[in-house]
């Protein structure tokens, strides 16, 4: 009887061990399926973020282009370059003063000119707002940011870069870059 109970107990334990092994196998399969689903979802999320990132970057580039077009059309953006070579000879020839030709900030923008007064150890840069043919179409006051870069042509250092912002109304005619 004792042997029979022991055998029966072992059989039941073996059956329970098989059931446990089967459950562990089922759990491992489910874990693999969950891992596979997670990897699929993770890949889908990564692809979606990459698509969104590309779309957002493209939209920002388009917006930047549109903002630039608006700035140019409204007179808010302009690039005007003056290059002086043989600076000391040029400065002596100009007797310490440079007056640019008038220029427009854009096709339908404001009319400006630069004056530069050279002193012994410094210079003064003036930006003038001139009466222009498009003034009646512009929205006043005009907000202007002008950036001046003076590049050392002898070496690639000791450059001077300054930005100033002003609000121009129809009575303002001159603004100055100070501390050059």
Short mmCIF file of N, CA and C in Angstrom, two decimals:
data_model
loop_
_atom_site.label_atom_id
_atom_site.label_comp_id
_atom_site.label_asym_id
_atom_site.label_seq_id
_atom_site.Cartn_x
_atom_site.Cartn_y
_atom_site.Cartn_z
N UNK A 1 0.81 -1.18 0.00
CA UNK A 1 0.00 0.00 0.00
C UNK A 1 0.86 1.26 0.00
N UNK A 2 1.87 1.20 0.80
CA UNK A 2 2.77 2.32 0.88
C UNK A 2 3.48 2.54 -0.45
N UNK A 3 3.87 1.47 -1.08
CA UNK A 3 4.52 1.55 -2.37
C UNK A 3 3.55 2.06 -3.42
N UNK A 4 2.37 1.65 -3.36
CA UNK A 4 1.34 2.08 -4.29
C UNK A 4 1.06 3.56 -4.10
N UNK A 5 0.97 4.03 -2.89
CA UNK A 5 0.75 5.47 -2.62
C UNK A 5 1.95 6.29 -3.11
N UNK A 6 3.12 5.77 -2.90
CA UNK A 6 4.32 6.48 -3.34
C UNK A 6 4.35 6.58 -4.86
N UNK A 7 4.04 5.48 -5.54
CA UNK A 7 4.01 5.49 -7.00
C UNK A 7 2.95 6.47 -7.49
N UNK A 8 1.77 6.43 -6.89
CA UNK A 8 0.68 7.33 -7.29
C UNK A 8 1.09 8.79 -7.05
N UNK A 9 1.73 9.03 -5.94
CA UNK A 9 2.18 10.37 -5.61
C UNK A 9 3.23 10.83 -6.63
N UNK A 10 4.14 9.94 -7.01
CA UNK A 10 5.15 10.27 -8.02
C UNK A 10 4.51 10.54 -9.37
N UNK A 11 3.52 9.75 -9.72
CA UNK A 11 2.82 9.97 -10.99
C UNK A 11 2.13 11.33 -10.99
N UNK A 12 1.49 11.65 -9.86
CA UNK A 12 0.83 12.96 -9.78
C UNK A 12 1.86 14.08 -9.83
N UNK A 13 3.00 13.88 -9.20
CA UNK A 13 4.04 14.90 -9.23
C UNK A 13 4.61 15.04 -10.64
N UNK A 14 4.80 13.88 -11.28
CA UNK A 14 5.27 13.93 -12.67
C UNK A 14 4.27 14.65 -13.56
N UNK A 15 2.99 14.38 -13.35
CA UNK A 15 1.93 15.06 -14.12
C UNK A 15 1.97 16.55 -13.86
N UNK A 16 2.12 16.93 -12.62
CA UNK A 16 2.20 18.36 -12.28
C UNK A 16 3.45 18.98 -12.90
N UNK A 17 4.59 18.25 -12.88
CA UNK A 17 5.81 18.77 -13.51
C UNK A 17 5.61 18.98 -15.00
N UNK A 18 4.90 18.00 -15.67
CA UNK A 18 4.61 18.16 -17.10
C UNK A 18 3.72 19.38 -17.34
N UNK A 19 2.73 19.55 -16.47
CA UNK A 19 1.83 20.70 -16.60
C UNK A 19 2.61 22.01 -16.41
N UNK A 20 3.49 22.01 -15.42
CA UNK A 20 4.32 23.20 -15.18
C UNK A 20 5.22 23.46 -16.38
N UNK A 21 5.85 22.42 -16.91
CA UNK A 21 6.71 22.56 -18.08
C UNK A 21 5.92 23.07 -19.28
N UNK A 22 4.70 22.56 -19.46
CA UNK A 22 3.84 23.02 -20.55
C UNK A 22 3.48 24.49 -20.37
N UNK A 23 3.15 24.86 -19.12
CA UNK A 23 2.82 26.28 -18.85
C UNK A 23 4.03 27.18 -19.08
N UNK A 24 5.21 26.71 -18.68
CA UNK A 24 6.42 27.50 -18.91
C UNK A 24 6.68 27.66 -20.41
N UNK A 25 6.46 26.60 -21.15
CA UNK A 25 6.64 26.65 -22.61
C UNK A 25 5.65 27.64 -23.23
N UNK A 26 4.38 27.57 -22.74
CA UNK A 26 3.37 28.52 -23.24
C UNK A 26 3.76 29.97 -22.90
N UNK A 27 4.27 30.17 -21.69
CA UNK A 27 4.72 31.53 -21.30
C UNK A 27 5.88 32.00 -22.17
N UNK A 28 6.82 31.13 -22.44
CA UNK A 28 7.95 31.49 -23.30
C UNK A 28 7.47 31.86 -24.70
N UNK A 29 6.51 31.09 -25.23
CA UNK A 29 5.96 31.41 -26.55
C UNK A 29 5.26 32.76 -26.53
N UNK A 30 4.48 32.99 -25.46
CA UNK A 30 3.79 34.28 -25.35
C UNK A 30 4.80 35.42 -25.20
N UNK A 31 5.85 35.20 -24.43
CA UNK A 31 6.91 36.22 -24.30
C UNK A 31 7.53 36.53 -25.66
N UNK A 32 7.81 35.47 -26.44
CA UNK A 32 8.38 35.68 -27.77
C UNK A 32 7.41 36.47 -28.66
N UNK A 33 6.12 36.12 -28.58
CA UNK A 33 5.13 36.84 -29.38
C UNK A 33 5.04 38.30 -28.92
N UNK A 34 5.06 38.53 -27.60
CA UNK A 34 5.01 39.90 -27.08
C UNK A 34 6.26 40.66 -27.51
N UNK A 35 7.42 40.02 -27.41
CA UNK A 35 8.66 40.67 -27.86
C UNK A 35 8.61 41.01 -29.34
N UNK A 36 8.12 40.06 -30.14
CA UNK A 36 8.01 40.29 -31.59
C UNK A 36 7.05 41.45 -31.86
N UNK A 37 5.90 41.47 -31.19
CA UNK A 37 4.94 42.57 -31.36
C UNK A 37 5.56 43.90 -30.92
N UNK A 38 6.28 43.87 -29.80
CA UNK A 38 6.93 45.08 -29.30
C UNK A 38 7.93 45.60 -30.33
N UNK A 39 8.76 44.70 -30.89
CA UNK A 39 9.74 45.12 -31.91
C UNK A 39 9.04 45.69 -33.14
N UNK A 40 7.92 45.07 -33.54
CA UNK A 40 7.15 45.58 -34.68
C UNK A 40 6.61 46.97 -34.37
N UNK A 41 6.02 47.12 -33.20
CA UNK A 41 5.47 48.43 -32.81
C UNK A 41 6.58 49.47 -32.68
N UNK A 42 7.69 49.07 -32.10
CA UNK A 42 8.82 49.98 -31.95
C UNK A 42 9.33 50.44 -33.32
N UNK A 43 9.43 49.50 -34.26
CA UNK A 43 9.84 49.85 -35.62
C UNK A 43 8.83 50.77 -36.30
N UNK A 44 7.54 50.48 -36.09
CA UNK A 44 6.50 51.34 -36.68
C UNK A 44 6.57 52.74 -36.09
N UNK A 45 6.77 52.84 -34.78
CA UNK A 45 6.88 54.15 -34.13
C UNK A 45 8.11 54.89 -34.65
N UNK A 46 9.24 54.19 -34.76
CA UNK A 46 10.45 54.83 -35.30
C UNK A 46 10.23 55.35 -36.71
N UNK A 47 9.61 54.52 -37.56
CA UNK A 47 9.35 54.96 -38.95
C UNK A 47 8.41 56.17 -38.97
N UNK A 48 7.39 56.12 -38.11
CA UNK A 48 6.43 57.23 -38.06
C UNK A 48 7.12 58.52 -37.60
N UNK A 49 7.98 58.40 -36.57
CA UNK A 49 8.72 59.58 -36.12
C UNK A 49 9.65 60.10 -37.20
N UNK A 50 10.31 59.20 -37.93
CA UNK A 50 11.18 59.63 -39.02
C UNK A 50 10.37 60.35 -40.10
N UNK A 51 9.19 59.81 -40.42
CA UNK A 51 8.33 60.47 -41.41
C UNK A 51 7.90 61.84 -40.90
N UNK A 52 7.47 61.87 -39.64
CA UNK A 52 7.03 63.15 -39.07
C UNK A 52 8.18 64.13 -39.00
N UNK A 53 9.36 63.64 -38.60
CA UNK A 53 10.52 64.51 -38.51
C UNK A 53 10.86 65.10 -39.88
N UNK A 54 10.84 64.25 -40.91
CA UNK A 54 11.10 64.73 -42.26
C UNK A 54 10.04 65.71 -42.72
N UNK A 55 8.78 65.41 -42.40
CA UNK A 55 7.69 66.31 -42.78
C UNK A 55 7.81 67.64 -42.05
N UNK A 56 8.11 67.59 -40.76
CA UNK A 56 8.25 68.83 -39.98
C UNK A 56 9.42 69.65 -40.50
N UNK A 57 10.55 69.00 -40.78
CA UNK A 57 11.71 69.73 -41.32
C UNK A 57 11.36 70.37 -42.66
N UNK A 58 10.67 69.62 -43.50
CA UNK A 58 10.27 70.15 -44.80
C UNK A 58 9.33 71.34 -44.63
N UNK A 59 8.38 71.23 -43.69
CA UNK A 59 7.45 72.33 -43.46
C UNK A 59 8.18 73.55 -42.91
N UNK A 60 9.16 73.34 -42.01
CA UNK A 60 9.94 74.47 -41.51
C UNK A 60 10.73 75.13 -42.62
N UNK A 61 11.31 74.34 -43.51
CA UNK A 61 12.05 74.91 -44.63
C UNK A 61 11.12 75.73 -45.53
N UNK A 62 9.91 75.20 -45.78
CA UNK A 62 8.95 75.95 -46.59
C UNK A 62 8.54 77.23 -45.88
N UNK A 63 8.30 77.14 -44.57
CA UNK A 63 7.93 78.34 -43.81
C UNK A 63 9.05 79.36 -43.80
N UNK A 64 10.30 78.89 -43.62
CA UNK A 64 11.43 79.80 -43.67
C UNK A 64 11.49 80.53 -45.01
N UNK A 65 11.28 79.79 -46.09
CA UNK A 65 11.27 80.41 -47.41
C UNK A 65 10.14 81.41 -47.56
N UNK A 66 8.97 81.06 -47.03
CA UNK A 66 7.83 81.98 -47.10
C UNK A 66 8.08 83.22 -46.25
N UNK A 67 8.65 83.05 -45.07
CA UNK A 67 8.96 84.20 -44.22
C UNK A 67 9.96 85.10 -44.92
N UNK A 68 10.98 84.50 -45.54
CA UNK A 68 11.96 85.31 -46.26
C UNK A 68 11.30 86.07 -47.41
N UNK A 69 10.41 85.41 -48.15
CA UNK A 69 9.70 86.09 -49.23
C UNK A 69 8.88 87.26 -48.69
N UNK A 70 8.20 87.03 -47.60
CA UNK A 70 7.39 88.10 -46.98
C UNK A 70 8.29 89.23 -46.52
N UNK A 71 9.42 88.88 -45.88
CA UNK A 71 10.33 89.91 -45.41
C UNK A 71 10.86 90.74 -46.57
N UNK A 72 11.21 90.07 -47.64
CA UNK A 72 11.72 90.81 -48.80
C UNK A 72 10.60 91.67 -49.43
N UNK A 73 9.40 91.12 -49.52
CA UNK A 73 8.30 91.85 -50.14
C UNK A 73 7.85 93.03 -49.31
N UNK A 74 8.02 92.96 -47.99
CA UNK A 74 7.56 94.05 -47.13
C UNK A 74 8.69 94.99 -46.76
N UNK A 75 9.87 94.75 -47.29
CA UNK A 75 10.97 95.67 -47.00
C UNK A 75 11.68 95.38 -45.71
N UNK A 76 11.52 94.21 -45.16
CA UNK A 76 12.11 93.92 -43.87
C UNK A 76 13.45 93.20 -43.96
N UNK A 77 13.86 92.83 -45.15
CA UNK A 77 15.10 92.08 -45.26
C UNK A 77 15.89 92.54 -46.47
N UNK A 78 17.16 92.68 -46.27
CA UNK A 78 18.01 93.17 -47.35
C UNK A 78 19.44 92.71 -47.10
N UNK A 79 20.14 92.41 -48.15
CA UNK A 79 21.57 92.16 -48.04
C UNK A 79 22.27 93.15 -48.96
N UNK A 80 23.12 93.94 -48.38
CA UNK A 80 23.87 94.93 -49.15
C UNK A 80 25.33 94.75 -48.77
N UNK A 81 26.18 94.56 -49.73
CA UNK A 81 27.58 94.27 -49.45
C UNK A 81 28.46 95.35 -50.05
N UNK A 82 29.40 95.83 -49.24
CA UNK A 82 30.40 96.78 -49.71
C UNK A 82 31.76 96.16 -49.40
N UNK A 83 32.62 96.09 -50.39
CA UNK A 83 33.95 95.51 -50.20
C UNK A 83 34.99 96.58 -50.47
N UNK A 84 35.88 96.75 -49.51
CA UNK A 84 36.95 97.72 -49.66
C UNK A 84 38.27 96.96 -49.66
N UNK A 85 39.02 97.09 -50.73
CA UNK A 85 40.35 96.49 -50.77
C UNK A 85 41.36 97.64 -50.65
N UNK A 86 42.57 97.29 -50.27
CA UNK A 86 43.60 98.32 -50.04
C UNK A 86 43.00 99.41 -49.16
N UNK A 87 42.56 98.99 -48.01
CA UNK A 87 41.75 99.84 -47.14
C UNK A 87 42.43 101.17 -46.79
N UNK A 88 43.70 101.15 -46.41
CA UNK A 88 44.34 102.40 -45.99
C UNK A 88 44.43 103.39 -47.15
N UNK A 89 44.75 102.89 -48.37
CA UNK A 89 44.78 103.78 -49.53
C UNK A 89 43.38 104.30 -49.84
N UNK A 90 42.42 103.42 -49.76
CA UNK A 90 41.03 103.81 -50.04
C UNK A 90 40.56 104.86 -49.03
N UNK A 91 40.88 104.65 -47.74
CA UNK A 91 40.47 105.57 -46.68
C UNK A 91 41.07 106.96 -46.92
N UNK A 92 42.33 107.01 -47.31
CA UNK A 92 42.98 108.30 -47.59
C UNK A 92 42.31 108.98 -48.78
N UNK A 93 42.01 108.21 -49.81
CA UNK A 93 41.38 108.75 -51.02
C UNK A 93 39.99 109.31 -50.70
N UNK A 94 39.25 108.62 -49.83
CA UNK A 94 37.88 109.04 -49.49
C UNK A 94 37.88 110.16 -48.44
N UNK A 95 39.05 110.55 -47.97
CA UNK A 95 39.19 111.60 -46.97
C UNK A 95 38.37 111.29 -45.70
N UNK A 96 38.35 110.01 -45.33
CA UNK A 96 37.73 109.61 -44.07
C UNK A 96 36.23 109.41 -44.12
N UNK A 97 35.62 109.50 -45.30
CA UNK A 97 34.16 109.36 -45.39
C UNK A 97 33.79 108.42 -46.55
N UNK A 98 32.79 107.61 -46.32
CA UNK A 98 32.22 106.78 -47.38
C UNK A 98 30.71 106.97 -47.36
N UNK A 99 30.14 107.22 -48.51
CA UNK A 99 28.69 107.36 -48.67
C UNK A 99 28.26 106.34 -49.73
N UNK A 100 27.42 105.40 -49.33
CA UNK A 100 26.96 104.41 -50.30
C UNK A 100 25.94 105.03 -51.23
N UNK A 101 25.75 104.38 -52.35
CA UNK A 101 24.63 104.73 -53.21
C UNK A 101 23.35 104.28 -52.49
N UNK A 102 22.25 104.98 -52.66
CA UNK A 102 21.00 104.52 -52.05
C UNK A 102 20.62 103.13 -52.59
N UNK A 103 20.01 102.34 -51.73
CA UNK A 103 19.57 101.00 -52.13
C UNK A 103 18.25 100.69 -51.43
N UNK A 104 17.50 99.78 -52.02
CA UNK A 104 16.23 99.37 -51.45
C UNK A 104 16.41 98.06 -50.69
N UNK A 105 15.63 97.94 -49.62
CA UNK A 105 15.69 96.72 -48.81
C UNK A 105 15.08 95.54 -49.55
N UNK A 106 14.22 95.79 -50.49
CA UNK A 106 13.60 94.76 -51.32
C UNK A 106 12.96 95.46 -52.51
N UNK A 107 12.32 94.70 -53.36
CA UNK A 107 11.72 95.27 -54.57
C UNK A 107 10.72 96.38 -54.21
N UNK A 108 9.92 96.15 -53.20
CA UNK A 108 8.92 97.15 -52.79
C UNK A 108 9.20 97.64 -51.38
N UNK A 109 10.46 97.71 -50.99
CA UNK A 109 10.82 98.02 -49.62
C UNK A 109 11.28 99.44 -49.40
N UNK A 110 11.97 99.60 -48.29
CA UNK A 110 12.48 100.91 -47.87
C UNK A 110 13.75 101.27 -48.63
N UNK A 111 14.00 102.56 -48.70
CA UNK A 111 15.20 103.05 -49.36
C UNK A 111 16.18 103.50 -48.27
N UNK A 112 17.42 103.00 -48.35
CA UNK A 112 18.44 103.29 -47.35
C UNK A 112 19.72 103.74 -48.02
N UNK A 113 20.63 104.24 -47.17
CA UNK A 113 22.02 104.41 -47.57
C UNK A 113 22.88 104.34 -46.32
N UNK A 114 24.14 103.96 -46.51
CA UNK A 114 25.12 103.90 -45.43
C UNK A 114 26.09 105.05 -45.57
N UNK A 115 26.49 105.60 -44.45
CA UNK A 115 27.62 106.52 -44.39
C UNK A 115 28.59 105.96 -43.36
N UNK A 116 29.87 106.01 -43.69
CA UNK A 116 30.88 105.58 -42.74
C UNK A 116 31.87 106.73 -42.60
N UNK A 117 32.09 107.13 -41.35
CA UNK A 117 33.07 108.17 -41.04
C UNK A 117 34.24 107.50 -40.32
N UNK A 118 35.43 107.62 -40.88
CA UNK A 118 36.61 107.01 -40.31
C UNK A 118 37.33 108.02 -39.43
N UNK A 119 37.69 107.58 -38.25
CA UNK A 119 38.45 108.41 -37.32
C UNK A 119 39.81 107.73 -37.13
N UNK A 120 40.65 108.28 -36.29
CA UNK A 120 42.00 107.74 -36.13
C UNK A 120 41.96 106.27 -35.68
N UNK A 121 41.21 105.95 -34.66
CA UNK A 121 41.20 104.58 -34.13
C UNK A 121 39.80 103.97 -34.13
N UNK A 122 38.86 104.59 -34.81
CA UNK A 122 37.50 104.06 -34.80
C UNK A 122 36.77 104.49 -36.06
N UNK A 123 35.54 104.07 -36.15
CA UNK A 123 34.70 104.50 -37.26
C UNK A 123 33.27 104.61 -36.76
N UNK A 124 32.50 105.44 -37.39
CA UNK A 124 31.08 105.56 -37.09
C UNK A 124 30.32 105.13 -38.34
N UNK A 125 29.32 104.29 -38.14
CA UNK A 125 28.53 103.80 -39.26
C UNK A 125 27.11 104.29 -39.07
N UNK A 126 26.58 104.94 -40.07
CA UNK A 126 25.23 105.49 -40.02
C UNK A 126 24.38 104.82 -41.09
N UNK A 127 23.20 104.47 -40.73
CA UNK A 127 22.23 103.93 -41.67
C UNK A 127 21.11 104.95 -41.78
N UNK A 128 20.89 105.44 -43.00
CA UNK A 128 19.87 106.45 -43.23
C UNK A 128 18.67 105.84 -43.93
N UNK A 129 17.51 106.21 -43.46
CA UNK A 129 16.26 105.87 -44.14
C UNK A 129 15.93 107.06 -45.03
N UNK A 130 15.81 106.81 -46.32
CA UNK A 130 15.56 107.88 -47.28
C UNK A 130 14.12 107.80 -47.77
N UNK A 131 13.57 108.91 -48.21
CA UNK A 131 12.25 108.84 -48.85
C UNK A 131 12.34 107.96 -50.09
N UNK A 132 11.41 107.02 -50.23
CA UNK A 132 11.43 106.11 -51.36
C UNK A 132 10.10 106.08 -52.06
N UNK A 133 10.11 105.48 -53.24
CA UNK A 133 8.89 105.46 -54.05
C UNK A 133 7.83 104.51 -53.51
N UNK A 134 8.17 103.64 -52.57
CA UNK A 134 7.21 102.66 -52.05
C UNK A 134 6.70 103.00 -50.65
N UNK A 135 7.07 104.16 -50.13
CA UNK A 135 6.75 104.50 -48.74
C UNK A 135 5.25 104.44 -48.44
N UNK A 136 4.42 104.84 -49.39
CA UNK A 136 2.98 104.84 -49.14
C UNK A 136 2.40 103.43 -49.02
N UNK A 137 3.11 102.44 -49.54
CA UNK A 137 2.63 101.05 -49.47
C UNK A 137 3.13 100.30 -48.24
N UNK A 138 4.13 100.85 -47.55
CA UNK A 138 4.73 100.16 -46.41
C UNK A 138 3.89 100.35 -45.15
N UNK A 139 3.99 99.37 -44.27
CA UNK A 139 3.31 99.46 -42.98
C UNK A 139 4.25 100.13 -41.99
N UNK A 140 3.87 101.31 -41.53
CA UNK A 140 4.71 102.07 -40.61
C UNK A 140 4.22 101.85 -39.19
N UNK A 141 5.07 101.84 -38.21
CA UNK A 141 6.53 101.96 -38.28
C UNK A 141 7.17 100.68 -38.79
N UNK A 142 8.34 100.82 -39.38
CA UNK A 142 9.10 99.69 -39.92
C UNK A 142 10.06 99.22 -38.84
N UNK A 143 10.07 97.91 -38.59
CA UNK A 143 11.06 97.34 -37.67
C UNK A 143 12.21 96.83 -38.51
N UNK A 144 13.40 97.24 -38.15
CA UNK A 144 14.58 96.92 -38.96
C UNK A 144 15.67 96.34 -38.07
N UNK A 145 16.28 95.27 -38.51
CA UNK A 145 17.49 94.77 -37.88
C UNK A 145 18.57 94.78 -38.95
N UNK A 146 19.63 95.51 -38.66
CA UNK A 146 20.75 95.59 -39.60
C UNK A 146 21.95 94.93 -38.96
N UNK A 147 22.64 94.12 -39.73
CA UNK A 147 23.85 93.45 -39.27
C UNK A 147 25.02 93.95 -40.09
N UNK A 148 26.06 94.32 -39.40
CA UNK A 148 27.27 94.82 -40.05
C UNK A 148 28.39 93.84 -39.72
N UNK A 149 29.12 93.41 -40.75
CA UNK A 149 30.29 92.56 -40.54
C UNK A 149 31.47 93.25 -41.18
N UNK A 150 32.50 93.47 -40.40
CA UNK A 150 33.74 94.03 -40.92
C UNK A 150 34.76 92.91 -40.83
N UNK A 151 35.20 92.44 -41.99
CA UNK A 151 36.07 91.27 -42.04
C UNK A 151 37.51 91.69 -42.22
N UNK A 152 38.36 91.14 -41.40
CA UNK A 152 39.79 91.36 -41.51
C UNK A 152 40.28 90.56 -42.71
N UNK A 153 40.68 91.23 -43.77
CA UNK A 153 41.06 90.54 -44.99
C UNK A 153 42.48 90.00 -44.96
N UNK A 154 43.25 90.41 -43.97
CA UNK A 154 44.62 89.92 -43.87
C UNK A 154 44.71 88.56 -43.19
N UNK A 155 43.77 88.30 -42.30
CA UNK A 155 43.77 87.04 -41.57
C UNK A 155 42.33 86.66 -41.24
N UNK A 156 42.14 85.40 -40.97
CA UNK A 156 40.78 84.93 -40.71
C UNK A 156 40.45 85.01 -39.22
N UNK A 157 40.63 86.18 -38.66
CA UNK A 157 40.27 86.42 -37.27
C UNK A 157 40.16 87.92 -37.04
N UNK A 158 39.78 88.28 -35.87
CA UNK A 158 39.59 89.69 -35.50
C UNK A 158 38.52 90.37 -36.35
N UNK A 159 37.51 89.62 -36.72
CA UNK A 159 36.38 90.20 -37.45
C UNK A 159 35.47 90.91 -36.44
N UNK A 160 34.75 91.88 -36.93
CA UNK A 160 33.79 92.61 -36.08
C UNK A 160 32.41 92.37 -36.66
N UNK A 161 31.50 91.92 -35.82
CA UNK A 161 30.12 91.69 -36.26
C UNK A 161 29.19 92.31 -35.23
N UNK A 162 28.27 93.12 -35.71
CA UNK A 162 27.30 93.78 -34.83
C UNK A 162 25.94 93.76 -35.48
N UNK A 163 24.92 93.67 -34.67
CA UNK A 163 23.54 93.80 -35.13
C UNK A 163 22.85 94.83 -34.27
N UNK A 164 22.07 95.63 -34.88
CA UNK A 164 21.27 96.63 -34.18
C UNK A 164 19.86 96.55 -34.72
N UNK A 165 18.91 96.81 -33.86
CA UNK A 165 17.50 96.82 -34.27
C UNK A 165 16.91 98.19 -33.98
N UNK A 166 16.09 98.64 -34.90
CA UNK A 166 15.42 99.92 -34.73
C UNK A 166 13.98 99.79 -35.18
N UNK A 167 13.21 100.74 -34.73
CA UNK A 167 11.87 100.90 -35.27
C UNK A 167 11.86 102.27 -35.93
N UNK A 168 11.62 102.27 -37.22
CA UNK A 168 11.63 103.50 -37.99
C UNK A 168 10.20 103.98 -38.16
N UNK A 169 10.00 105.26 -37.96
CA UNK A 169 8.73 105.84 -38.39
C UNK A 169 9.07 106.84 -39.48
N UNK A 170 8.10 107.51 -39.98
CA UNK A 170 8.37 108.40 -41.13
C UNK A 170 9.21 109.61 -40.76
N UNK A 171 9.36 109.88 -39.47
CA UNK A 171 10.16 111.04 -39.08
C UNK A 171 11.61 110.67 -38.76
N UNK A 172 11.89 109.40 -38.59
CA UNK A 172 13.26 108.96 -38.30
C UNK A 172 14.04 108.94 -39.60
N UNK A 173 15.23 109.53 -39.56
CA UNK A 173 16.00 109.52 -40.79
C UNK A 173 17.37 108.85 -40.61
N UNK A 174 17.87 108.78 -39.37
CA UNK A 174 19.23 108.26 -39.20
C UNK A 174 19.29 107.40 -37.94
N UNK A 175 19.97 106.27 -38.04
CA UNK A 175 20.31 105.45 -36.89
C UNK A 175 21.79 105.12 -36.97
N UNK A 176 22.38 104.89 -35.83
CA UNK A 176 23.83 104.74 -35.75
C UNK A 176 24.21 103.40 -35.16
N UNK A 177 25.23 102.79 -35.73
CA UNK A 177 25.90 101.66 -35.08
C UNK A 177 26.96 102.28 -34.18
N UNK A 178 26.85 102.05 -32.90
CA UNK A 178 27.81 102.65 -31.98
C UNK A 178 28.88 101.64 -31.59
N UNK A 179 29.97 102.18 -31.02
CA UNK A 179 31.06 101.40 -30.45
C UNK A 179 31.81 100.56 -31.49
N UNK A 180 32.06 101.11 -32.64
CA UNK A 180 32.91 100.40 -33.60
C UNK A 180 34.31 100.93 -33.46
#
